[in-house]
mmCIF file of C-alpha atoms and ligand atoms in Angstrom:
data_model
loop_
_atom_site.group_PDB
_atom_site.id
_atom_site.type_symbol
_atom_site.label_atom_id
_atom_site.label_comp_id
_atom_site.label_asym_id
_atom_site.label_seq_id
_atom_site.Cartn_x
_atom_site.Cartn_y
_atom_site.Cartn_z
ATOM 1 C CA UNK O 1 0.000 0.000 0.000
ATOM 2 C CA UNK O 2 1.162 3.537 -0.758
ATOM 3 C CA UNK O 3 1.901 5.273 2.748
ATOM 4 C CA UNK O 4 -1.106 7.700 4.168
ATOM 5 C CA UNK O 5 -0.635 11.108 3.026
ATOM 6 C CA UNK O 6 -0.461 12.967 6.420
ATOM 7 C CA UNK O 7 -0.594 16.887 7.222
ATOM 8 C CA UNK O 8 0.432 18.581 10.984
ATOM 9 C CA UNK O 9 -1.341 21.415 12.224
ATOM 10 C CA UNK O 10 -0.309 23.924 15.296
ATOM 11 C CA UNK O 11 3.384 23.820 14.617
ATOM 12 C CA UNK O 12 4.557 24.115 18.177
ATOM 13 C CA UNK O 13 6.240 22.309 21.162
ATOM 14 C CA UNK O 14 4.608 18.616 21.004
ATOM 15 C CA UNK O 15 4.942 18.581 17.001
ATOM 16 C CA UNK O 16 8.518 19.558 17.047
ATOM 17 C CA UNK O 17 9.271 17.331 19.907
ATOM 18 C CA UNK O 18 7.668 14.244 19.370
ATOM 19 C CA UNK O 19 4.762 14.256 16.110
ATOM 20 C CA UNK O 20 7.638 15.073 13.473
ATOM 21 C CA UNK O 21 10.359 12.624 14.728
ATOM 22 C CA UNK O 22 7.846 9.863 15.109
ATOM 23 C CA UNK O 23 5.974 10.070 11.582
ATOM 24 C CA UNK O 24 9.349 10.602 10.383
ATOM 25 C CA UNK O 25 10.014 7.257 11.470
ATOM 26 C CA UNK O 26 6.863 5.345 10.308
ATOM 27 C CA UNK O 27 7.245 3.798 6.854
ATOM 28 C CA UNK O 28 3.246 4.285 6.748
ATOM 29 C CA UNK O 29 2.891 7.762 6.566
ATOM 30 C CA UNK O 30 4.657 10.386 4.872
ATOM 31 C CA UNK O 31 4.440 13.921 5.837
ATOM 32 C CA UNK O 32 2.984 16.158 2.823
ATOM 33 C CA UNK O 33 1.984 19.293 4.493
ATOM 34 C CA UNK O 34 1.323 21.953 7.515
ATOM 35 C CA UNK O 35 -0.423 24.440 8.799
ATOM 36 C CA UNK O 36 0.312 26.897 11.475
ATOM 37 C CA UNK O 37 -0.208 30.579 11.806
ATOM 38 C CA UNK O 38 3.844 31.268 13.075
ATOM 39 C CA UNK O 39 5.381 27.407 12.762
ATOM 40 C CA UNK O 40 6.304 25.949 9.858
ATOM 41 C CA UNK O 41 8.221 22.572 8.979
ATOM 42 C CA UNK O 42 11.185 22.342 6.789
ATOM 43 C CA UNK O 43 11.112 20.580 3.397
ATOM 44 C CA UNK O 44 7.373 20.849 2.960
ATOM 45 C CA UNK O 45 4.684 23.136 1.928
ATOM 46 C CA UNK O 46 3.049 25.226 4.955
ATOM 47 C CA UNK O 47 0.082 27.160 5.259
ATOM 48 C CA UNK O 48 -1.107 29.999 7.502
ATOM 49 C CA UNK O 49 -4.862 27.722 8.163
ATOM 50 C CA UNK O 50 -6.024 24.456 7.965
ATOM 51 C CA UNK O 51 -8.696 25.694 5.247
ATOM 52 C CA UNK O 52 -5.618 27.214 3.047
ATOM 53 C CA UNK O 53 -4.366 23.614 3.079
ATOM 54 C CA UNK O 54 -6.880 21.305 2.398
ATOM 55 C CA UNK O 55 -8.029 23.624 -0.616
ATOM 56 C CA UNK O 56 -3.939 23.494 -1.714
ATOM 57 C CA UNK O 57 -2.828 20.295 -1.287
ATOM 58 C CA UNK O 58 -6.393 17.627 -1.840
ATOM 59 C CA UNK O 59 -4.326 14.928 -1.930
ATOM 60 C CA UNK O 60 -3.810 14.712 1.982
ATOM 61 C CA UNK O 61 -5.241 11.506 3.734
ATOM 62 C CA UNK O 62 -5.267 12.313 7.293
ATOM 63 C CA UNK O 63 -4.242 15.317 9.747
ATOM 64 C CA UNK O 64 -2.452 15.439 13.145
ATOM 65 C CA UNK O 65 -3.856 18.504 15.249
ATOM 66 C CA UNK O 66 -1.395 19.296 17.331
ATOM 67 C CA UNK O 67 -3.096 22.992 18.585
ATOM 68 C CA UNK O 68 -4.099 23.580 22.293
ATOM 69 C CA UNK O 69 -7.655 21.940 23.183
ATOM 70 C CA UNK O 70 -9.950 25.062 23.286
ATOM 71 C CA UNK O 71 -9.078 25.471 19.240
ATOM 72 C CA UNK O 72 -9.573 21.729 17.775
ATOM 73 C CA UNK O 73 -12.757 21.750 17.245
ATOM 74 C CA UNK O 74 -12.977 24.114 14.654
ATOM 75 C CA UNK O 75 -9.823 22.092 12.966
ATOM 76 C CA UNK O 76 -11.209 18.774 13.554
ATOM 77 C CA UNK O 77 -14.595 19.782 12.350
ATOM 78 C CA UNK O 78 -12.967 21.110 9.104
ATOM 79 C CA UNK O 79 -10.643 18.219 8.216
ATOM 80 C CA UNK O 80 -13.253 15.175 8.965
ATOM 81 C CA UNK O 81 -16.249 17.241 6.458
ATOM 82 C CA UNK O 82 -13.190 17.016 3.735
ATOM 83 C CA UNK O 83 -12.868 13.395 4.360
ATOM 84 C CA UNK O 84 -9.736 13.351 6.630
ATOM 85 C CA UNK O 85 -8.793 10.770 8.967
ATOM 86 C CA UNK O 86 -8.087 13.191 12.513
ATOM 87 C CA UNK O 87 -5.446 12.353 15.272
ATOM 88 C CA UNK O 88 -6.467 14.457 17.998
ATOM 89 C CA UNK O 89 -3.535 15.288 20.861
ATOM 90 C CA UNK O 90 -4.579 14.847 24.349
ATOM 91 C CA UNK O 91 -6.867 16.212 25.864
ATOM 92 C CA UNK O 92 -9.583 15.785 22.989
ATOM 93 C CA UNK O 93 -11.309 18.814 23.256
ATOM 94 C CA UNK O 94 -12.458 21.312 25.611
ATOM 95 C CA UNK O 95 -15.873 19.200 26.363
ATOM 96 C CA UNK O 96 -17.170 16.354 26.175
ATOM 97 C CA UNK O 97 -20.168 17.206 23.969
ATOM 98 C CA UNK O 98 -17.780 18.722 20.844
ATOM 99 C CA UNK O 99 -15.589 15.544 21.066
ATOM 100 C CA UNK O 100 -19.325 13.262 20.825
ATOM 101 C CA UNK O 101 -19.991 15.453 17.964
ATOM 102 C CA UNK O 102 -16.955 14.683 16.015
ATOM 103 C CA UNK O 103 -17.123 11.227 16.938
ATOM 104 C CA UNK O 104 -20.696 10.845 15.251
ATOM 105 C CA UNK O 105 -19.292 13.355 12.567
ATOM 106 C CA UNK O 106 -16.556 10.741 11.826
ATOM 107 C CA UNK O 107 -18.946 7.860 10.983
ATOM 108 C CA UNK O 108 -20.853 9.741 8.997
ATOM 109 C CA UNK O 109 -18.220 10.359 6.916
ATOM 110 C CA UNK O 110 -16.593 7.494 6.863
ATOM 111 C CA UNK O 111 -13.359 8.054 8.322
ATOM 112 C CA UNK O 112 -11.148 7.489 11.394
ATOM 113 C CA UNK O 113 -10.800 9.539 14.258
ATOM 114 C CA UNK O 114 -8.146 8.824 16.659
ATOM 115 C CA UNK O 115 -8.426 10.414 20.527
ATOM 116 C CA UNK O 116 -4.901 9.563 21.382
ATOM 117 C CA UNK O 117 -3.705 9.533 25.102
ATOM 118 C CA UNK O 118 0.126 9.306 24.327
ATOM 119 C CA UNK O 119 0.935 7.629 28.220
ATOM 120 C CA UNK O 120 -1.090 4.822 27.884
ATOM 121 C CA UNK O 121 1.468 3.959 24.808
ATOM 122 C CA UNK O 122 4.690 4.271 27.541
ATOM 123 C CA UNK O 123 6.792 1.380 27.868
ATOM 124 C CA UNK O 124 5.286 -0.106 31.196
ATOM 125 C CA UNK O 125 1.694 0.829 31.132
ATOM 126 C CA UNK O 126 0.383 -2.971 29.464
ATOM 127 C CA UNK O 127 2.799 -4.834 31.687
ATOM 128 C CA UNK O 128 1.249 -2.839 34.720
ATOM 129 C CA UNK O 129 -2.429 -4.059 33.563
ATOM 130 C CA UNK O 130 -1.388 -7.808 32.792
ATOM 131 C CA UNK O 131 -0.327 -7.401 36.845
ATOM 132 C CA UNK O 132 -3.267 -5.820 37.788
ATOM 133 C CA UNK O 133 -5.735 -7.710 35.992
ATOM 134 C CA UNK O 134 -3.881 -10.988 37.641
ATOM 135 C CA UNK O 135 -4.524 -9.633 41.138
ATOM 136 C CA UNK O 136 -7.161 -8.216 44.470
ATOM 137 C CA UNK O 137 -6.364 -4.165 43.883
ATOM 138 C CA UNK O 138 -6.596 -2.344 48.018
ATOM 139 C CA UNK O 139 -5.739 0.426 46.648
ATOM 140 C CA UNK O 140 -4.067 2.862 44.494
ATOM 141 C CA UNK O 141 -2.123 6.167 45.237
ATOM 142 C CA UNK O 142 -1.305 8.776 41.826
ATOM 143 C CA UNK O 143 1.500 11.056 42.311
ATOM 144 C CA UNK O 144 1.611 13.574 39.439
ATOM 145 C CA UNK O 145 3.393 16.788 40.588
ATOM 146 C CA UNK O 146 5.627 18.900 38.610
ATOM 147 C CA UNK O 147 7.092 22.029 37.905
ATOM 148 C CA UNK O 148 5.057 23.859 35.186
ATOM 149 C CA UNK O 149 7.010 27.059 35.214
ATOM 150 C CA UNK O 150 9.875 24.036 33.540
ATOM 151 C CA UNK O 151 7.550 22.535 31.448
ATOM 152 C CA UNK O 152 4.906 24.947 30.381
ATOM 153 C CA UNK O 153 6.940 28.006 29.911
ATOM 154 C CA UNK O 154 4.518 30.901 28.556
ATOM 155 C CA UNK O 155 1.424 28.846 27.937
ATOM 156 C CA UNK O 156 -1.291 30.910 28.789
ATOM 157 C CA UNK O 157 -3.970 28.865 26.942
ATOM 158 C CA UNK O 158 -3.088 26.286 29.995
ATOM 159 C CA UNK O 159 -4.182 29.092 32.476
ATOM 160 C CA UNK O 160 -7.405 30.287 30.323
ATOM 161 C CA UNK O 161 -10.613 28.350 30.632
ATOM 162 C CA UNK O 162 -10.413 24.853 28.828
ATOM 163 C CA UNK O 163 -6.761 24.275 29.209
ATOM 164 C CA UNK O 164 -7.355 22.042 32.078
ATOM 165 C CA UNK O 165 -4.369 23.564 33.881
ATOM 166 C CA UNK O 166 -2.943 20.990 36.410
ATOM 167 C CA UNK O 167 -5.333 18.292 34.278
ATOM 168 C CA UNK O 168 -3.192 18.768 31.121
ATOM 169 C CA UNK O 169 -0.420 16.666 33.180
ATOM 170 C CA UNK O 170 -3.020 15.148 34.969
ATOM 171 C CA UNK O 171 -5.242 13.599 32.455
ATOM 172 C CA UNK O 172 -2.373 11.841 31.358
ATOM 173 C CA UNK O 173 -1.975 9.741 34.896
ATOM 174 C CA UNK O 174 -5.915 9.385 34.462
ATOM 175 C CA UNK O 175 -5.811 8.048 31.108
ATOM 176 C CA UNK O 176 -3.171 5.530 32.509
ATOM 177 C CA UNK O 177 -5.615 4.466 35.406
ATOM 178 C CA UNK O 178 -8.464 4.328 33.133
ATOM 179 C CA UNK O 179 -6.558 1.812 31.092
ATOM 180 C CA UNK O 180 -4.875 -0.396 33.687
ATOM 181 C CA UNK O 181 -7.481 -0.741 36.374
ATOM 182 C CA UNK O 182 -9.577 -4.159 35.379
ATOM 183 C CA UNK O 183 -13.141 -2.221 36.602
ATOM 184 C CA UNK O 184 -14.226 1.363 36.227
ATOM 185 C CA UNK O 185 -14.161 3.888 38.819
ATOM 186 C CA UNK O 186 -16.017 7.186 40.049
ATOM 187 C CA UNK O 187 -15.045 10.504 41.781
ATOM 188 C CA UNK O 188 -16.322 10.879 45.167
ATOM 189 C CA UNK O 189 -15.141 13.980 46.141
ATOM 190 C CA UNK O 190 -12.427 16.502 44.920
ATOM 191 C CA UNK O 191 -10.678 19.438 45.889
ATOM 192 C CA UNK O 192 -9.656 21.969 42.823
ATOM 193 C CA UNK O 193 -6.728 25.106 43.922
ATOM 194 C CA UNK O 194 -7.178 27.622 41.772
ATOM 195 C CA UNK O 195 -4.612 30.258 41.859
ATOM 196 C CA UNK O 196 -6.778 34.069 42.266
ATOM 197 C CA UNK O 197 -5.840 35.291 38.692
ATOM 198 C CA UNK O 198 -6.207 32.076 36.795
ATOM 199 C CA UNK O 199 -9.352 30.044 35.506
ATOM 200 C CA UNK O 200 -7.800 26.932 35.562
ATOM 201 C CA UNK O 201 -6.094 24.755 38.761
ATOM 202 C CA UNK O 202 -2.437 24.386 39.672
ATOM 203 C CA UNK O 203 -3.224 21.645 41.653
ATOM 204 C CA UNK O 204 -6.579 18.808 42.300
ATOM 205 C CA UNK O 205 -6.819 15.957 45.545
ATOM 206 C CA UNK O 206 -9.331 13.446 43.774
ATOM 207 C CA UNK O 207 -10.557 10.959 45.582
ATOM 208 C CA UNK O 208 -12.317 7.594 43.270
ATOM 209 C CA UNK O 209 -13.755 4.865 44.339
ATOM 210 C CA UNK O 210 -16.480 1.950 42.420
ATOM 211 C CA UNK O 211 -18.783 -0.748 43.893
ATOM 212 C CA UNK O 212 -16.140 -2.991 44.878
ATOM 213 C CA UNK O 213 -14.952 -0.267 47.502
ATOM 214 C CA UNK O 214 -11.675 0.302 45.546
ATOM 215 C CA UNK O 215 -9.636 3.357 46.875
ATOM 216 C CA UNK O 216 -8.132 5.712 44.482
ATOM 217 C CA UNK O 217 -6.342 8.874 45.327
ATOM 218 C CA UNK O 218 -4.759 11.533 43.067
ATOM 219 C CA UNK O 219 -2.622 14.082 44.035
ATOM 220 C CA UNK O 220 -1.443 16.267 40.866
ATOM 221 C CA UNK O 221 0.194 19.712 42.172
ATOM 222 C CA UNK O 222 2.147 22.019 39.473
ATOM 223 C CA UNK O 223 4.406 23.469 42.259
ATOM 224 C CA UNK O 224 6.754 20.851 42.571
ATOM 225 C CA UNK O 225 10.688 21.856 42.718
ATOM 226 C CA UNK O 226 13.526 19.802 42.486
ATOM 227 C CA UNK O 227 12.288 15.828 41.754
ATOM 228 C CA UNK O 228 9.898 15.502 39.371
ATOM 229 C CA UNK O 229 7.252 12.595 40.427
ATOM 230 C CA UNK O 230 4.951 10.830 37.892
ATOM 231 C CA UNK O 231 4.239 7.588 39.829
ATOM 232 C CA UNK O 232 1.333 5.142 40.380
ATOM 233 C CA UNK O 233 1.161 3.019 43.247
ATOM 234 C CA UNK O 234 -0.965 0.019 43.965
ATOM 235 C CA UNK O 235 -1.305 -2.130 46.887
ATOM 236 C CA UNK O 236 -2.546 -5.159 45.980
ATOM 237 C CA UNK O 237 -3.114 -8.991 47.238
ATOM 238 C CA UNK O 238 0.019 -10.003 45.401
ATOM 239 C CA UNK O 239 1.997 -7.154 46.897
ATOM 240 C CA UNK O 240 3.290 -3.874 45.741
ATOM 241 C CA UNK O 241 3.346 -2.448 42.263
ATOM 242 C CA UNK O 242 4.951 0.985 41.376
ATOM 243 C CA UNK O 243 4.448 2.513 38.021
ATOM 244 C CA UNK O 244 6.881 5.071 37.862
ATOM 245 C CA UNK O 245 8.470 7.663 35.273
ATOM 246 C CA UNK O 246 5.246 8.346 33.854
ATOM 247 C CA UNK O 247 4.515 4.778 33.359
ATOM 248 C CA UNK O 248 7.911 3.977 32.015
ATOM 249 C CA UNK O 249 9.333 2.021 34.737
ATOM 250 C CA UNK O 250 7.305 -0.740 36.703
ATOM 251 C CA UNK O 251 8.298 -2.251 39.908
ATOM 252 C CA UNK O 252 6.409 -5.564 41.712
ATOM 253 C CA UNK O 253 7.739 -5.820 45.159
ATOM 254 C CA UNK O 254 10.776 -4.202 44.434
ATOM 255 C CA UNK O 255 11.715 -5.910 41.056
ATOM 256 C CA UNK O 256 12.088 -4.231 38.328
ATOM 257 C CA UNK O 257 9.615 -5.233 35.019
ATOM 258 C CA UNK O 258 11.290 -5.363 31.405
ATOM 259 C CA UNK O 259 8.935 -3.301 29.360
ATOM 260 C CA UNK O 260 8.610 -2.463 25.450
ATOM 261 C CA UNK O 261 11.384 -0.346 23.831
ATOM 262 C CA UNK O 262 8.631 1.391 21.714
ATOM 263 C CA UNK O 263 8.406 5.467 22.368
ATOM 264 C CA UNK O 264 4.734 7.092 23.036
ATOM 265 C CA UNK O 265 4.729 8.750 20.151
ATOM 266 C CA UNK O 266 6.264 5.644 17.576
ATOM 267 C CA UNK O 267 3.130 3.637 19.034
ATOM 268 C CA UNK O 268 0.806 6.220 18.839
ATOM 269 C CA UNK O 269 1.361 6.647 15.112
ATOM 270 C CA UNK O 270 1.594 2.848 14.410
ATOM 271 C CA UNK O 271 -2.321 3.262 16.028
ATOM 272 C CA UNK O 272 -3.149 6.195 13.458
ATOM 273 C CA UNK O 273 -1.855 4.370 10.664
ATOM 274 C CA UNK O 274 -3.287 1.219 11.880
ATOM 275 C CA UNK O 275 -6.569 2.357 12.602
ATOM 276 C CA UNK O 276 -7.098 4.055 8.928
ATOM 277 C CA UNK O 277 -6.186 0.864 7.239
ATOM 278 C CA UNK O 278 -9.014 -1.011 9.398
ATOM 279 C CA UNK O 279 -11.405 2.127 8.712
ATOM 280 C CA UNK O 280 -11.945 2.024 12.394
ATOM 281 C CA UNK O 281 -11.859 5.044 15.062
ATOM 282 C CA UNK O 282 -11.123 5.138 18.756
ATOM 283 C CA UNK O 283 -12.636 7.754 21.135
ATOM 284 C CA UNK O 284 -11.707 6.794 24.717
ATOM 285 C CA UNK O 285 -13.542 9.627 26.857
ATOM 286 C CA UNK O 286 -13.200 8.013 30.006
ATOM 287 C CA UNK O 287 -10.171 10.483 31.142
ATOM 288 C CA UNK O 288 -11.884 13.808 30.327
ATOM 289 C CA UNK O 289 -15.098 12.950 31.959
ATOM 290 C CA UNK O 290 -12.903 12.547 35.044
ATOM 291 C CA UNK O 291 -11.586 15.998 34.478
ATOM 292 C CA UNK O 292 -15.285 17.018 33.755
ATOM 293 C CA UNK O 293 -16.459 15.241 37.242
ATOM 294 C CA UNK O 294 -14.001 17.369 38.620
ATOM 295 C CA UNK O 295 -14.793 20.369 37.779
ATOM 296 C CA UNK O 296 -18.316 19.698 38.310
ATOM 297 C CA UNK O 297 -17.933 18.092 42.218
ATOM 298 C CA UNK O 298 -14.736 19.628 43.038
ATOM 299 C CA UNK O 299 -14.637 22.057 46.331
ATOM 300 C CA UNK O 300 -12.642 25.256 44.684
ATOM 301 C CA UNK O 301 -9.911 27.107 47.119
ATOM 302 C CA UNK O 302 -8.668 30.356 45.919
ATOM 303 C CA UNK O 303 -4.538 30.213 46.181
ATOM 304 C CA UNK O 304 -1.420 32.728 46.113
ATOM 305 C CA UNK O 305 -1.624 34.325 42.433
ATOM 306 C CA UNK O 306 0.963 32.852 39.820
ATOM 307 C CA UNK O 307 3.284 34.465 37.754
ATOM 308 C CA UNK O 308 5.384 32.633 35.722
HETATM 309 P P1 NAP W 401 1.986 25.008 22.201
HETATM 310 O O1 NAP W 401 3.391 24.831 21.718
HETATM 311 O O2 NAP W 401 1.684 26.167 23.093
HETATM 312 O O3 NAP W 401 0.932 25.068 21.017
HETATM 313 C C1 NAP W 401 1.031 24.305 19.844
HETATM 314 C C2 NAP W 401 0.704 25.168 18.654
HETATM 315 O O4 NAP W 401 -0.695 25.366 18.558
HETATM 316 C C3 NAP W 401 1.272 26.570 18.723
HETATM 317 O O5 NAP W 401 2.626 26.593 18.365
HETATM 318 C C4 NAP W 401 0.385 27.348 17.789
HETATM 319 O O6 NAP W 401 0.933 27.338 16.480
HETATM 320 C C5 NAP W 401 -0.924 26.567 17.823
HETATM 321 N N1 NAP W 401 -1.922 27.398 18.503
HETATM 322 C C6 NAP W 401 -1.797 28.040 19.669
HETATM 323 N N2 NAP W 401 -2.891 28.765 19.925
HETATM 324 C C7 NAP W 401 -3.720 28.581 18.878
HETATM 325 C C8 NAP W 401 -4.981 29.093 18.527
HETATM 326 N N3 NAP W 401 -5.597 29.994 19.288
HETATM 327 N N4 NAP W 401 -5.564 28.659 17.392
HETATM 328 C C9 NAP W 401 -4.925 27.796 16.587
HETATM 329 N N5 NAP W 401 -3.698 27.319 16.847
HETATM 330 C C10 NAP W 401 -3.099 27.702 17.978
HETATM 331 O O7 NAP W 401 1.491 23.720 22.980
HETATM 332 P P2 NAP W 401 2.075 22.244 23.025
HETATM 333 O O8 NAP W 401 2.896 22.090 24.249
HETATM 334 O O9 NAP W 401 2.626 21.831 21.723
HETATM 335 O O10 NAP W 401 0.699 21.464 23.336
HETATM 336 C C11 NAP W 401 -0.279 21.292 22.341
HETATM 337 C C12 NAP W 401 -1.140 20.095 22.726
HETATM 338 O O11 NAP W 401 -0.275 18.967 22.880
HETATM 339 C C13 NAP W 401 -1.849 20.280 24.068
HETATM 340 O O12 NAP W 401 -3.136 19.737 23.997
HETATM 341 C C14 NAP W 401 -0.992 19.498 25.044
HETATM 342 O O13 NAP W 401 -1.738 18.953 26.134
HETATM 343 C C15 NAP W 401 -0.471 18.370 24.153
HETATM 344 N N6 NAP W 401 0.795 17.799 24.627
HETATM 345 C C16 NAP W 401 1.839 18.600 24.951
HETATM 346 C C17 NAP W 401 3.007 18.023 25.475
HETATM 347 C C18 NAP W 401 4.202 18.853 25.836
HETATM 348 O O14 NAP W 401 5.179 18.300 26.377
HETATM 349 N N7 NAP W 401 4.238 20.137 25.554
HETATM 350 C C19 NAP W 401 3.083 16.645 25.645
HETATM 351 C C20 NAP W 401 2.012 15.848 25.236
HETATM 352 C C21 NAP W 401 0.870 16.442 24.738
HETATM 353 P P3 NAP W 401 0.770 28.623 15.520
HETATM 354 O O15 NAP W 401 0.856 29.854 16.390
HETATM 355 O O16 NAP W 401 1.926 28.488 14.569
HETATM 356 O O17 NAP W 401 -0.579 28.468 14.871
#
């Protein structure tokens, strides 16, 4: 088969970082275009909109929107009504509703949407669920706390409504849960910090639980120095497990997993190009209607002002 004629669009950090190395790397695809209003990629034709480059170049097959959340919509929306196949970055969109509508969208016209959650692809996340499925879970602790002044330099989308602040890190420990755990699980109560001149949280205390009396706490806080700390922790009736690094590093009482060598991003795109060959999409909203939950139960405290 003739690789999938693929286009970027939002030229920034991720795409630079991870979408352009990894499609670079996939025999399946083969990068033919971008759009982005200040970014452009080398070696290919780029475009100041999305419209500008579906009208220029109809030969594209599928698009990787690589923009903020509040603004994919509009992108996604355009690129599935010309018959694209749509990789959406995490999170999927700023609601629920607009990702359902895309989702319907993309049956209608017959083509594959992909809601990707890039840390359910790192290298320790499906050896953590073979454990877990193979086991009594007591209970599980998330540790997601980081420094975003490190790793969200001059973002302010993160900080305006719809970027999800802490959740933008945070969705990606609950897209790990959501993945691993065997059963599903519900908020019970939450507590949102929301610095005084932002409209989105620099830090959430979630606390899950389901009808098997599972405990689940999450602690994601965006004003960690020093260590970084992306770790799950379960206690289980065959002992200890530790998902560390993000989900890159497991430990079961103290010895250490081998995992897959694959990167996030190499997977992801062997998905993409997977599920356009198979004609098939996958929309996994089970980690943004956490972050909806917790927005919608959360208790909000008011915190010192940021500044970055
Ligand atoms: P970013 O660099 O701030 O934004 C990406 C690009 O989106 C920008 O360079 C910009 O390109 C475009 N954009 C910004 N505002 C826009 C608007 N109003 N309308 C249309 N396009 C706009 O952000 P990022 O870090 O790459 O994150 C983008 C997405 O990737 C987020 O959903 C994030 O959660 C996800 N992600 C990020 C990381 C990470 O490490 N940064 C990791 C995994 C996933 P132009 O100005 O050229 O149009």
């Amino acid at each position: 088969m003739p690789p999938i004629n693929l286009a970027i669009v939002g030229v920034g950090k991720i795409a630079r970082d991870q979408h352009l190395p990894s499609i670079a790397g996939n025999p399946d695809l083969l990068l033919v275009a971008a759009a982005s209003r200040n970014g452009a990629v080398e070696g290919i034709p780029n475009f100041p909109t999305i419209e500008a480059m579906l009208d220029a170049v109809p030969f594209v097959d599928a698009v990787s929107l690589c923009m903020p959340p509040q603004f994919r919509y509009d992108a996604a929306y355009k690129a599935i009504c010309a018959g694209k196949h749509v990789f959406l970055e995490k999170p999927p969109g700023a609601t629920l509703s607009e990702v359902a509508d895309l989702e319907a969208l993309a049956i209608e016209k017959g083509v594959s949407l992909f809601a990707s959650w890039h840390s359910r692809y790192a290298a320790a996340v499906e050896a953590a669920k073979s454990f877990l499925v193979s086991t009594n879970i007591q209970s599980v602790h998330v540790v997601w706390k980081e420094d975003v002044r490190h790793w969200h330099p001059n973002q302010d989308w993160i900080w305006q409504a719809g970027g999800l602040g802490v959740f933008d890190p945070g969705i990606n420990a609950l897209s790990i849960i959501t993945h691993i755990l065997p059963t599903s699980i519900f908020l019970r109560n939450a507590t949102l910090e929301f610095p005084e001149n932002k409209h989105a949280p620099i830090a959430a205390d979630l606390n899950f639980t389901n009808s098997d009396n599972i405990s689940v706490h999450a602690e994601f806080d965006w004003r960690q120095l020093g260590e970084q700390t992306w770790d799950i922790i379960a206690e289980t009736s065959a002992g200890k497990m530790v998902l560390a690094e993000g989900g890159s590093k497991l430990t079961i009482n103290d010895t250490v997993i081998p995992v897959s060598s694959e990167t996030e991003y190499a997977a992801l795109y062997r998905q993409f190009a997977s599920l356009i060959k198979r004609r098939e999409s996958d929309v996994d909203l089970a980690p943004l209607r956490h972050v909806a939950d917790s927005f919608m139960l959360g208790k909000r405290v008011f915190v010192a002002p940021f500044h970055d």
